[in-house]
PDB file of C-alpha atoms in Angstrom:
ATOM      1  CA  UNK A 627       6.951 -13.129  13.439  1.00 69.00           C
ATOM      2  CA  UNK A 628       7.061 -12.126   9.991  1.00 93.00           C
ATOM      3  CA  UNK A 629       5.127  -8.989   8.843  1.00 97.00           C
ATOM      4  CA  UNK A 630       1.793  -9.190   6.617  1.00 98.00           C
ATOM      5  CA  UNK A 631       1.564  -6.660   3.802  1.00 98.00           C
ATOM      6  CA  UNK A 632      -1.266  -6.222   1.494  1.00 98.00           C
ATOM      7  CA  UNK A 633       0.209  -4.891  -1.758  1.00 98.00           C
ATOM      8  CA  UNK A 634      -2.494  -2.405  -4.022  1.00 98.00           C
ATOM      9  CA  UNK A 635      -1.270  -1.893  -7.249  1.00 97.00           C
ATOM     10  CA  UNK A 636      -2.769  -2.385 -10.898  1.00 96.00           C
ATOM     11  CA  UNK A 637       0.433  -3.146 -12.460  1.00 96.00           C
ATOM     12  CA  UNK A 638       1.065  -6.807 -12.357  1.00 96.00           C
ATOM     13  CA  UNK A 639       4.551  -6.482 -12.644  1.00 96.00           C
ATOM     14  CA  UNK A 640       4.871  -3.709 -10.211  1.00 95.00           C
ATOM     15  CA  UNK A 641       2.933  -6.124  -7.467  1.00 97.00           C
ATOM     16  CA  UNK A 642       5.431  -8.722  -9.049  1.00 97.00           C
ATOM     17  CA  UNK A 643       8.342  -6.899  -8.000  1.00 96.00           C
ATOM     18  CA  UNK A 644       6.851  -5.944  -4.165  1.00 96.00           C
ATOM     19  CA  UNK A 645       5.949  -8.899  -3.490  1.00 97.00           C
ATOM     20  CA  UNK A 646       9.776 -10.783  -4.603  1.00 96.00           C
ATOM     21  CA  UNK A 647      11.131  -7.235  -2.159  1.00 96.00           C
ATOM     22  CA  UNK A 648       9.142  -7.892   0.401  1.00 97.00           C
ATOM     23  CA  UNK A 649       8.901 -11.948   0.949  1.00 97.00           C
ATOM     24  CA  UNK A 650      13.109 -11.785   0.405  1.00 96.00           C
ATOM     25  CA  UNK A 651      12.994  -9.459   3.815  1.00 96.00           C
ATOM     26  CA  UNK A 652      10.965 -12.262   5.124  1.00 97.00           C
ATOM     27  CA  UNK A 653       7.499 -10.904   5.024  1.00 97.00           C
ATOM     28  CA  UNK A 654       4.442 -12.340   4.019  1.00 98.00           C
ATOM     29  CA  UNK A 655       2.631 -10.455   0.959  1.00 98.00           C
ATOM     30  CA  UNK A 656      -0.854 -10.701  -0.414  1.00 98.00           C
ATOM     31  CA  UNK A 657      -1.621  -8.580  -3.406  1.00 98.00           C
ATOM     32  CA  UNK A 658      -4.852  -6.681  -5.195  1.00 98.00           C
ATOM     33  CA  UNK A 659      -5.247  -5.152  -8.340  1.00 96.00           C
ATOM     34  CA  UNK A 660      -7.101  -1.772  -7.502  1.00 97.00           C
ATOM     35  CA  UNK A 661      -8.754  -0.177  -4.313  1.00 97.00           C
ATOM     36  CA  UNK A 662     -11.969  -2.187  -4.542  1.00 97.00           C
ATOM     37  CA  UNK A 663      -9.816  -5.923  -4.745  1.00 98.00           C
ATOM     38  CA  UNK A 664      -7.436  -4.480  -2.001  1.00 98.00           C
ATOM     39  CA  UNK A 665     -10.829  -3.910   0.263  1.00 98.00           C
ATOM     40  CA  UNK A 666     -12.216  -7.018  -0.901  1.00 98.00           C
ATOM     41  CA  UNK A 667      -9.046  -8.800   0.355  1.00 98.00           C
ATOM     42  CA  UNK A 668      -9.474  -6.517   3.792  1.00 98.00           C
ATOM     43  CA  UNK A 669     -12.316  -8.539   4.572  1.00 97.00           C
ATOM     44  CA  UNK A 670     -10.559 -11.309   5.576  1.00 96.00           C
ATOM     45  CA  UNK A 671      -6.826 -10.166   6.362  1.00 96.00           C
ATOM     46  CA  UNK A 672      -5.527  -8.095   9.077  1.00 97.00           C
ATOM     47  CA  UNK A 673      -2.178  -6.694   7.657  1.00 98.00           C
ATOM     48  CA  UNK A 674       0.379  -5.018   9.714  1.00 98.00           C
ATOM     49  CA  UNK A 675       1.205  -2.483   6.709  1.00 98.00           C
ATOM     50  CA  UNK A 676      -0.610  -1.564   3.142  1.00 98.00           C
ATOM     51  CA  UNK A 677       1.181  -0.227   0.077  1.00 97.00           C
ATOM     52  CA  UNK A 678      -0.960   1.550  -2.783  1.00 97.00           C
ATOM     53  CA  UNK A 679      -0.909   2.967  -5.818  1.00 95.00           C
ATOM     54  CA  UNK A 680      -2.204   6.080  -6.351  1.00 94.00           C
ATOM     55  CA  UNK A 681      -3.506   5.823 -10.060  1.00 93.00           C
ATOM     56  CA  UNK A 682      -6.346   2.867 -10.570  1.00 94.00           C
ATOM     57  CA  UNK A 683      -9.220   2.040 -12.001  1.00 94.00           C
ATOM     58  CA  UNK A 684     -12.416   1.654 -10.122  1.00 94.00           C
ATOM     59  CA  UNK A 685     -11.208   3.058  -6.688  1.00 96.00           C
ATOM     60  CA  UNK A 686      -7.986   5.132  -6.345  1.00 95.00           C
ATOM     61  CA  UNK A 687      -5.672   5.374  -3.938  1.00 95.00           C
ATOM     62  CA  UNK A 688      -7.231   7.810  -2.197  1.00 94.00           C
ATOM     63  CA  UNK A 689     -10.589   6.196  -2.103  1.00 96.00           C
ATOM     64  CA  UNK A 690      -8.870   3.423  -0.975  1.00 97.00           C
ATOM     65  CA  UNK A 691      -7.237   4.751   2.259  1.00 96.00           C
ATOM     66  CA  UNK A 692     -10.385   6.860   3.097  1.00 96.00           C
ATOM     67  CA  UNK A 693     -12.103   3.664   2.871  1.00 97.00           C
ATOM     68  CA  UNK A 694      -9.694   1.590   4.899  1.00 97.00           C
ATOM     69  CA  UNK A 695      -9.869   4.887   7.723  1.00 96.00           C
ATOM     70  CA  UNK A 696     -13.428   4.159   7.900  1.00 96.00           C
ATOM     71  CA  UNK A 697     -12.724   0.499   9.283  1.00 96.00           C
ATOM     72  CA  UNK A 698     -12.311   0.465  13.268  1.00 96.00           C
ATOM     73  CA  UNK A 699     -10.075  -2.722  13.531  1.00 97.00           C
ATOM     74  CA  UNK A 700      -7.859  -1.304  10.486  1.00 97.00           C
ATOM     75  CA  UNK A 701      -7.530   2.701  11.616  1.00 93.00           C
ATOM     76  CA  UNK A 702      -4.026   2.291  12.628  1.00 94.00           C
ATOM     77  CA  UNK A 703      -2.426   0.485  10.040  1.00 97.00           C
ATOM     78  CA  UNK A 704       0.429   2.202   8.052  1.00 97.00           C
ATOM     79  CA  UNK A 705      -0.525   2.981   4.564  1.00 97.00           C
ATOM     80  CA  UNK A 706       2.376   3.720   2.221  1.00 97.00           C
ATOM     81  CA  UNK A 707       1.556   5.380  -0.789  1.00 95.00           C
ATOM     82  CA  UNK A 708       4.020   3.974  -3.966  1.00 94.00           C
ATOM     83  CA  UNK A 709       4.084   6.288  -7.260  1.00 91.00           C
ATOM     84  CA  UNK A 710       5.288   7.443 -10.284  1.00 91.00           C
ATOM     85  CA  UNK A 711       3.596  10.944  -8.544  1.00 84.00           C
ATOM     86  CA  UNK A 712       5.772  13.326  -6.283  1.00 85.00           C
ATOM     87  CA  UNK A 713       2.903  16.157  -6.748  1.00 90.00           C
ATOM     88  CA  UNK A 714       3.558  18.176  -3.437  1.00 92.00           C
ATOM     89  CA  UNK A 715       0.148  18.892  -3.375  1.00 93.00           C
ATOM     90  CA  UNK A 716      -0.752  15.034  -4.033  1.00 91.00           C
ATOM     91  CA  UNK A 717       1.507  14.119  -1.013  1.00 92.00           C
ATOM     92  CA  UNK A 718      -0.992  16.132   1.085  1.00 94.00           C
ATOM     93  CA  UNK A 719      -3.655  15.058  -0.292  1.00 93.00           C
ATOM     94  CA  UNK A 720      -2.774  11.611   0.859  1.00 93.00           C
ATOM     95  CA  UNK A 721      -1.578  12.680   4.221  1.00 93.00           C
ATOM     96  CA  UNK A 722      -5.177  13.989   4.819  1.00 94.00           C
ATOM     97  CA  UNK A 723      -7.064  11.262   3.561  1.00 92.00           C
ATOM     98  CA  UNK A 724      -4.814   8.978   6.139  1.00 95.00           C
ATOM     99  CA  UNK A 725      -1.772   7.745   4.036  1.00 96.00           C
ATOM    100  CA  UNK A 726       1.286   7.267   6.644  1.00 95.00           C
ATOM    101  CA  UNK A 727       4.437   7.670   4.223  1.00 94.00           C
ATOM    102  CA  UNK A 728       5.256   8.337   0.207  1.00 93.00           C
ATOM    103  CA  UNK A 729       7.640   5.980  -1.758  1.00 92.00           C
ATOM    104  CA  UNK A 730       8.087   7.370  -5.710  1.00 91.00           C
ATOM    105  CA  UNK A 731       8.643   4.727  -8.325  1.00 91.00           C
ATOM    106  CA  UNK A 732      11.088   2.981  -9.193  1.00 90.00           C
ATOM    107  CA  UNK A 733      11.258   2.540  -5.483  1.00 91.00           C
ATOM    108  CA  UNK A 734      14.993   0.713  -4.224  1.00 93.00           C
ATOM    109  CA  UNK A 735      13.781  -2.708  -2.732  1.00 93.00           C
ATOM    110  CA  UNK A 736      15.916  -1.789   0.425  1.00 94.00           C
ATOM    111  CA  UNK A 737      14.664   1.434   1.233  1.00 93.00           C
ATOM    112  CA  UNK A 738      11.019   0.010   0.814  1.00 94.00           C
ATOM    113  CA  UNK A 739      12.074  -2.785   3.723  1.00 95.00           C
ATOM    114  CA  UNK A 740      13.529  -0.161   6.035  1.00 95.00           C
ATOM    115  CA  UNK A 741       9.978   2.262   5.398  1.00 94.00           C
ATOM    116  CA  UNK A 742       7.760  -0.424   6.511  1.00 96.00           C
ATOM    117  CA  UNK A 743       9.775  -1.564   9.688  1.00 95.00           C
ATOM    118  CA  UNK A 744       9.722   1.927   9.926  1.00 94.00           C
ATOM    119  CA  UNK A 745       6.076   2.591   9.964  1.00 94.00           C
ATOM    120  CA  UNK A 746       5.585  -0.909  11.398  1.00 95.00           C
ATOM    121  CA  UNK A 747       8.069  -1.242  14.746  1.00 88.00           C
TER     122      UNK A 747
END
């Protein structure tokens, strides 16, 4: 069964680029363009991981995973935070608001794969 990843990211080409990683490992992607697009999408998907972007406008990453927290059917899901960031203090900051793992960009397509098995077996 192949896995079902929402990708959260304002950079088309970045969301580009996850979703050519990701299907090539054999998983199925669906993509947003900010925090309030990626809970939009929520509505009707139940995906077995989430990557986001910490930076973007109208809800952050942040406000994005306490959002998706807040959801009963999605409290488990991994979140994987992707970003230019590697604040420590940002790291924990996303650890607390419920983020599962932290990929910096440019993120090696491979190691992305292996993180969400990871997170997901």
């Amino acid at each position: 069964m192949s896995l079902k990843i929402l990708a959260v990211d304002d950079s088309r080409t970045m969301r580009d680029m996850l979703r050519l990683s990701l299907t090539s490992a054999g998983m199925t992607v669906t993509t947003a363009e900010d925090g309030v697009h990626g809970l939009e999408v929520l509505e009707t998907m139940q995906p077995d991981a989430i990557i986001s972007d910490v930076n973007m406008p109208r809800l952050n990453g942040f406000g994005f995973i306490a959002a998706i927290r807040k959801i009963e059917r999605l409290r488990a899901v991994p979140i994987l935070i992707l970003t230019t960031e590697s604040a420590p203090e940002l790291k924990a900051r996303a650890r607390n608001a419920g983020a599962t793992g932290w990929i910096v960009k440019p993120f090696d397509p491979q190691k992305l794969v292996s993180s969400i098995q990871m997170v997901t077996g």
